[in-house]
Amino acid sequence: MNNPLNYPLEQLVTIKKNRFDQAVKILEEKKALLDKANAKLYDLTRERDETLQHKVAKLNQLRSELDAGTTTDKIQQMKAYLKIVDEKLAEREKKVADQKKVVEAAEKQVEVATEEMYQRKKDLEKLEIHKKEWEKEVKYWTEQKESLEQDDQGSATYNLRKKEAEMRKKARENHE
């Protein structure tokens, strides 16, 4: 027979608690992944910006060489180098764009994990509220049962004493 003070859904509480703890852990992992993705995006953006600054510096150098009236070979050489810098810049732009997509995906995963964690927390809180209500009800019914038992004991004691008094009274009447 079950002890009436054992909450019948205790296993469910344990399961819900474990699921909540798991959701918190997953959220922390997703946040760590997002932080890593943001750090990589920062590094890639910095590299791209450095390449862009290098390109601007080389363009300015080319303009000053053109203004100074340098040789055609040197201008061709500078233009060829600028093409290489443009390709490197385009490659770094693509890496930045790809990393932004990775960051957005990581942000969505964090949002999903956050929502999941809050849902698990809400489920656990509902069950804990139910447990408190159940405990109040059990306490009420236990008190009612104890009250009835005390009333029964009181009535039985009263009836027993009443019978004893009647028997003593009869015994005195018989002796007289």
Short mmCIF file of C-alpha atoms in Angstrom, two decimals:
data_model
loop_
_atom_site.label_atom_id
_atom_site.label_comp_id
_atom_site.label_asym_id
_atom_site.label_seq_id
_atom_site.Cartn_x
_atom_site.Cartn_y
_atom_site.Cartn_z
CA MET A 1 0.00 0.00 0.00
CA ASN A 2 1.28 3.49 -0.88
CA ASN A 3 2.14 5.83 1.92
CA PRO A 4 -0.36 8.69 1.50
CA LEU A 5 2.40 11.22 2.15
CA ASN A 6 4.39 10.10 -0.92
CA TYR A 7 3.54 12.32 -3.86
CA PRO A 8 2.29 9.96 -6.60
CA LEU A 9 3.90 12.04 -9.37
CA GLU A 10 7.34 12.25 -7.74
CA GLN A 11 8.97 10.34 -10.60
CA LEU A 12 7.43 12.81 -13.05
CA VAL A 13 8.85 15.70 -11.00
CA THR A 14 12.28 14.07 -11.21
CA ILE A 15 11.94 13.61 -14.97
CA LYS A 16 10.80 17.21 -15.47
CA LYS A 17 13.68 18.46 -13.29
CA ASN A 18 16.19 16.42 -15.31
CA ARG A 19 14.73 17.76 -18.57
CA PHE A 20 14.98 21.32 -17.26
CA ASP A 21 18.59 20.77 -16.18
CA GLN A 22 19.35 19.28 -19.62
CA ALA A 23 17.73 22.29 -21.34
CA VAL A 24 19.86 24.67 -19.25
CA LYS A 25 22.99 22.71 -20.20
CA ILE A 26 22.07 22.76 -23.90
CA LEU A 27 21.40 26.50 -23.72
CA GLU A 28 24.84 27.08 -22.20
CA GLU A 29 26.43 24.99 -24.97
CA LYS A 30 24.55 26.93 -27.67
CA LYS A 31 25.62 30.23 -26.11
CA ALA A 32 29.25 29.04 -26.09
CA LEU A 33 28.96 28.13 -29.78
CA LEU A 34 27.47 31.56 -30.50
CA ASP A 35 30.34 33.24 -28.65
CA LYS A 36 32.87 31.26 -30.71
CA ALA A 37 31.06 32.12 -33.95
CA ASN A 38 31.00 35.81 -33.00
CA ALA A 39 34.71 35.75 -32.12
CA LYS A 40 35.50 34.15 -35.50
CA LEU A 41 33.31 36.73 -37.25
CA TYR A 42 35.19 39.49 -35.45
CA ASP A 43 38.54 38.06 -36.56
CA LEU A 44 37.40 37.59 -40.16
CA THR A 45 35.94 41.11 -40.24
CA ARG A 46 39.20 42.51 -38.92
CA GLU A 47 41.18 40.63 -41.59
CA ARG A 48 38.82 41.88 -44.29
CA ASP A 49 39.13 45.46 -43.04
CA GLU A 50 42.92 45.19 -43.02
CA THR A 51 42.85 43.92 -46.61
CA LEU A 52 40.52 46.80 -47.56
CA GLN A 53 42.86 49.33 -45.95
CA HIS A 54 45.77 47.72 -47.80
CA LYS A 55 43.86 48.03 -51.08
CA VAL A 56 43.07 51.71 -50.41
CA ALA A 57 46.74 52.34 -49.59
CA LYS A 58 47.84 50.64 -52.84
CA LEU A 59 45.26 52.63 -54.84
CA ASN A 60 46.57 55.84 -53.33
CA GLN A 61 50.11 54.72 -54.13
CA LEU A 62 49.07 54.00 -57.74
CA ARG A 63 47.46 57.44 -58.06
CA SER A 64 50.54 59.16 -56.72
CA GLU A 65 52.72 57.13 -59.12
CA LEU A 66 50.42 58.11 -62.01
CA ASP A 67 50.59 61.75 -60.95
CA ALA A 68 54.38 61.50 -60.74
CA GLY A 69 54.47 60.03 -64.25
CA THR A 70 56.12 56.68 -63.63
CA THR A 71 56.86 53.96 -66.18
CA THR A 72 54.18 51.83 -67.80
CA ASP A 73 55.78 48.63 -66.52
CA LYS A 74 55.56 49.81 -62.92
CA ILE A 75 51.89 50.85 -63.43
CA GLN A 76 51.10 47.43 -64.98
CA GLN A 77 52.83 45.71 -62.09
CA MET A 78 50.85 47.78 -59.56
CA LYS A 79 47.54 47.04 -61.37
CA ALA A 80 48.33 43.30 -61.39
CA TYR A 81 49.05 43.44 -57.66
CA LEU A 82 45.78 45.34 -57.12
CA LYS A 83 43.92 42.51 -58.89
CA ILE A 84 45.47 40.03 -56.43
CA VAL A 85 44.46 42.29 -53.52
CA ASP A 86 40.91 42.53 -54.99
CA GLU A 87 40.69 38.73 -55.19
CA LYS A 88 41.93 38.42 -51.60
CA LEU A 89 39.40 41.06 -50.51
CA ALA A 90 36.56 39.26 -52.31
CA GLU A 91 37.61 35.98 -50.69
CA ARG A 92 37.62 37.59 -47.24
CA GLU A 93 34.23 39.26 -47.93
CA LYS A 94 32.83 35.82 -48.77
CA LYS A 95 34.29 34.37 -45.54
CA VAL A 96 32.71 37.23 -43.55
CA ALA A 97 29.33 36.69 -45.26
CA ASP A 98 29.51 32.93 -44.64
CA GLN A 99 30.46 33.50 -40.99
CA LYS A 100 27.53 35.94 -40.58
CA LYS A 101 25.25 33.09 -41.69
CA VAL A 102 26.89 30.81 -39.12
CA VAL A 103 26.34 33.47 -36.42
CA GLU A 104 22.68 33.88 -37.44
CA ALA A 105 22.16 30.10 -37.29
CA ALA A 106 23.82 30.01 -33.86
CA GLU A 107 21.58 32.88 -32.67
CA LYS A 108 18.50 30.94 -33.82
CA GLN A 109 19.73 27.85 -31.97
CA VAL A 110 20.18 29.96 -28.83
CA GLU A 111 16.63 31.31 -29.23
CA VAL A 112 15.24 27.79 -29.66
CA ALA A 113 17.23 26.50 -26.67
CA THR A 114 16.09 29.47 -24.57
CA GLU A 115 12.46 28.85 -25.48
CA GLU A 116 12.88 25.15 -24.72
CA MET A 117 14.46 25.94 -21.34
CA TYR A 118 11.61 28.31 -20.41
CA GLN A 119 9.04 25.71 -21.48
CA ARG A 120 10.73 23.04 -19.34
CA LYS A 121 10.87 25.48 -16.42
CA LYS A 122 7.16 26.23 -16.83
CA ASP A 123 6.35 22.49 -16.91
CA LEU A 124 8.36 21.94 -13.75
CA GLU A 125 6.74 24.91 -11.98
CA LYS A 126 3.25 23.66 -12.90
CA LEU A 127 4.06 20.27 -11.42
CA GLU A 128 5.52 21.85 -8.26
CA ILE A 129 2.35 23.94 -7.86
CA HIS A 130 0.30 20.76 -8.30
CA LYS A 131 2.44 19.03 -5.64
CA LYS A 132 1.81 21.86 -3.15
CA GLU A 133 -1.93 21.70 -3.82
CA TRP A 134 -1.84 17.92 -3.43
CA GLU A 135 0.02 18.24 -0.12
CA LYS A 136 -2.58 20.74 1.16
CA GLU A 137 -5.36 18.36 0.16
CA VAL A 138 -3.67 15.35 1.79
CA LYS A 139 -3.13 17.39 4.95
CA TYR A 140 -6.80 18.45 4.97
CA TRP A 141 -8.05 14.87 4.51
CA THR A 142 -5.59 13.53 7.09
CA GLU A 143 -6.82 16.11 9.60
CA GLN A 144 -10.45 15.20 8.77
CA LYS A 145 -9.73 11.50 9.28
CA GLU A 146 -7.90 12.16 12.56
CA SER A 147 -10.79 14.36 13.71
CA LEU A 148 -13.30 11.61 12.92
CA GLU A 149 -11.14 9.04 14.73
CA GLN A 150 -10.91 11.31 17.76
CA ASP A 151 -14.68 11.82 17.68
CA ASP A 152 -15.17 8.04 17.45
CA GLN A 153 -12.75 7.49 20.33
CA GLY A 154 -14.49 10.18 22.34
CA SER A 155 -17.90 8.64 21.65
CA ALA A 156 -16.64 5.14 22.47
CA THR A 157 -15.08 6.37 25.71
CA TYR A 158 -18.25 8.24 26.59
CA ASN A 159 -20.43 5.20 25.84
CA LEU A 160 -18.07 2.92 27.79
CA ARG A 161 -18.12 5.20 30.83
CA LYS A 162 -21.87 5.55 30.53
CA LYS A 163 -22.28 1.75 30.52
CA GLU A 164 -19.86 1.40 33.43
CA ALA A 165 -21.84 4.01 35.37
CA GLU A 166 -25.07 2.18 34.57
CA MET A 167 -23.56 -1.14 35.63
CA ARG A 168 -22.32 0.38 38.91
CA LYS A 169 -25.72 1.89 39.45
CA LYS A 170 -27.38 -1.52 38.83
CA ALA A 171 -24.82 -3.22 41.05
CA ARG A 172 -25.60 -0.74 43.87
CA GLU A 173 -29.31 -1.26 43.34
CA ASN A 174 -28.82 -5.02 43.48
CA HIS A 175 -26.81 -4.71 46.71
CA GLU A 176 -29.45 -2.66 48.38
#
